[in-house]
Amino acid sequence: MQKPNIVVLGAGYGGMMTTVNLQKKLNTHDANITLVNKHDYHYQTTWLHENAAGTLHHDRTRIQIKDVLDFSRVNFVQDSVVSIDPKQKKVKLEDGELDYDYLVVGLGFESATFGIKGLEEHAFMINNINSARLIRDHIEYNFAQYNNYKEDRPELLTIIVGGAGFTGIEFVAELANRVPELCQEYDVDPSKVRVINVEAGPTALAGFDPELVEYAMNRLEEKGVEFRLGTMIKECSPEGILVEKDDEQETIKSNNVIWAAGVRGNSIVEESGFEVNRGRVPVRDDLRTPDYDDVFVVGDCAVLFNKETERPYPPTAQIATQMGSTVATNIKLLMNGAKELESFTPDLKGTVASLGHTDAIGVVFDDKKLFGRSASIMKKVIDNRYLMQLGGPALVLKKGKLDMYH
Amino acid sequence: MQKPNIVVLGAGYGGMMTTVNLQKKLNTHDANITLVNKHDYHYQTTWLHENAAGTLHHDRTRIQIKDVLDFSRVNFVQDSVVSIDPKQKKVKLEDGELDYDYLVVGLGFESATFGIKGLEEHAFMINNINSARLIRDHIEYNFAQYNNYKEDRPELLTIIVGGAGFTGIEFVAELANRVPELCQEYDVDPSKVRVINVEAGPTALAGFDPELVEYAMNRLEEKGVEFRLGTMIKECSPEGILVEKDDEQETIKSNNVIWAAGVRGNSIVEESGFEVNRGRVPVRDDLRTPDYDDVFVVGDCAVLFNKETERPYPPTAQIATQMGSTVATNIKLLMNGAKELESFTPDLKGTVASLGHTDAIGVVFDDKKLFGRSASIMKKVIDNRYLMQLGGPALVLKKGKLDMYH
């Protein structure tokens, strides 16, 4: 009897946790497990904004896949996925093709620009290690240029962040901490630098408790961040952005526009013919696609509805990680001929938004609000917990945020 | 009786050593000493290529003027010189004007581009802290961009250095050491990177002993540097350079062109009506200008001929530093009514070109050749000796190159 082929696409939170759990649950004579990923590393998407701001080196954020997986038990293929053919049970890669018996799609997110003119071409996005590092270097390069011009060019020192959601706020918080360092490194007067957050909605951090939102905005404004709420970005150009509020338009000149306002599922999923909702597959309770019994979807490519609120769960690392565990269990059940699979229910432990260094806001467990240092410590505890699940104590020691007080 | 005003323009090697020596030789009731400089720091011009390559931080290269001079004995004016009027004995600054009784001109060098088309606009120059830091960041930014393009863009990773003189060679040597670090930082395959040195003359390091030149070129070629000798740069554009050798033309694509092939004296000197030779004033033996008994010129704005060879001495830090000492002596002599001033004779202790880290070549004292580690140590000894003369042991400890073996 031939061993079934289990193929996992993508080494993000969902794909990695699926593979780590499959590696634990299955013996090498049970199945061939193959993980496909573009790079030979996994990275913590939730830390990328720190790499982009330059407050954390990207090597702290990425983890070599070989340091976590046992390559004698898992095949690793470094390649890019081109398309999936769920009817033929094949995955087309740039440099080859794979057959599967069970497929796990964890191809992550893309930026959604909602058709805003020029955004795709002229704004930066915090999507992966390469693009986060580029943002860091782009901002630094503009600071380096500033003193080399005879005329004043304030647009070099103006940083615009589109979106005051989770990523947008965490990113401006890191920038607020980074700007004084940049001013020192490049001999720039801090009063010349502007960090502007533009948000279309009426509030920052929509969905968070208003008391927490107020705390966050006050702290960031104290550090010089300017908020433009209820303000739409109408257009992005090499010169900056055109915004509109209450029918009045204004141009803000900037050579550093970073769009952090929307994500959708990887378009490969939609292009491969899966049913999607804003690029995400509305998965069944057992995390399989509506149409295929052998295809699971995890992380940002999946959307799952909270039955109580009838609203989708947000695409978080926490949920993607938990999905990986359920998918591994369900693949083993399927292999053993089970009729009934495990239903996935997110175990929401809380949400903490970092405001940089030792500051944060958050909600944990049953709606307890946290501010400042305690929230910051909780954020680091959450991050380290993930590393523990992924790679055990050795990985926590190697890549964890261990200095709780700084 | 009114105290005479001594004004020193420029805080480079010559201006700083003049001021330090005046501060030692004169009492506050003897004269008003005023130093004018654009920045509040002095920098070691001979280390700028290391800042530009990114192998040494620019804060190691610059020295706060207040850490060296006693501001209770010397007035410091942070301003830019616009012009000098030697007949009216006035110096026009961007934000004011100064009268002098004795003037010391130490305004340093500018790049000479010999009319090569596009060089001024599209090539970078290693002229000061701002421009050196910009080169570092420009190269880093291009490395950061490389992985963000789907198509291959080798011009981002091609670095062209114009000139195989002292600065050009020292700079490519630092680049050769920096490239492996850049490849690691930006996940770039080292085989994609090119460092090309283009020199119009038939040899690198013209004037050096051929055995030393061969050693240097071999070491740099081993590290991947490509030499194009006897090759003229005809034009520089945003796309790269057009070169010509033996009547054949070739375009080399590059987004990183650094011109390190020629310097001249600051053009303010010529524009102020002083007699010049390639922007440098042919000073008398006592370092005064041919026409004015109260104006001294030091460093790169001066040219002095070696009477034995009838050739000009090269514009080095060593000579500029020694000039500063003679000028201070001569100003004191003039103030005391002396008819005869001290003649300046360079005390040439040797010349060492660094090849990065622990490698170098050089000639010291009476034509003894040095290679490798011993030359590298000698280079650091020379650098530290300057710091000792400028600011004593405290400055050596703070800014010196103290690790002789790395």
Coordinates of C-alpha atoms in Angstrom, one line a residue, chain A residues 41 57-59 62 124 128-131 133-134 136-138 140-141 144-145 147-148 184-187, chain B residues 41 57-59 62 124 128-131 133-134 136-138 140-141 144-145 147-148 184-187:
Chain A
Y41 CA 12.6 30.6 6.5
H57 CA 16.3 43.3 13.1
H58 CA 14.6 41.0 10.6
D59 CA 16.8 38.1 11.6
R62 CA 12.6 35.0 10.9
F124 CA 5.0 50.5 0.4
N128 CA 7.1 40.1 4.1
I129 CA 10.8 40.2 5.1
N130 CA 11.9 41.8 1.8
S131 CA 9.3 44.5 1.8
R133 CA 13.4 45.6 5.1
L134 CA 12.9 47.8 2.1
R136 CA 13.4 50.5 6.8
D137 CA 16.0 51.3 4.2
H138 CA 13.8 53.6 2.2
E140 CA 16.8 55.7 6.3
Y141 CA 17.8 56.7 2.8
A144 CA 20.4 60.4 4.6
Q145 CA 19.5 62.5 1.6
N147 CA 21.2 67.2 4.5
N148 CA 22.6 66.8 1.0
Q184 CA 20.6 61.3 15.8
E185 CA 22.0 59.0 13.1
Y186 CA 21.4 61.4 10.3
D187 CA 21.8 64.8 12.1
Chain B
Y41 CA 32.4 68.9 14.3
H57 CA 30.4 54.5 11.6
H58 CA 30.7 58.2 10.8
D59 CA 30.6 59.1 14.5
R62 CA 34.0 63.0 13.5
F124 CA 28.4 60.4 -5.7
N128 CA 32.1 65.1 3.8
I129 CA 30.1 63.3 6.5
N130 CA 26.8 63.9 4.8
S131 CA 27.9 62.7 1.4
R133 CA 26.7 58.6 4.8
L134 CA 24.6 59.1 1.7
R136 CA 26.5 54.1 2.5
D137 CA 22.7 54.4 2.6
H138 CA 22.4 54.5 -1.2
E140 CA 22.3 49.6 1.2
Y141 CA 19.0 50.8 -0.3
A144 CA 17.3 46.2 -0.1
Q145 CA 15.5 46.8 -3.4
N147 CA 14.8 41.1 -3.9
N148 CA 11.7 43.2 -4.3
Q184 CA 24.1 38.5 4.4
E185 CA 22.0 41.5 5.6
Y186 CA 20.0 41.7 2.4
D187 CA 19.9 38.0 1.3

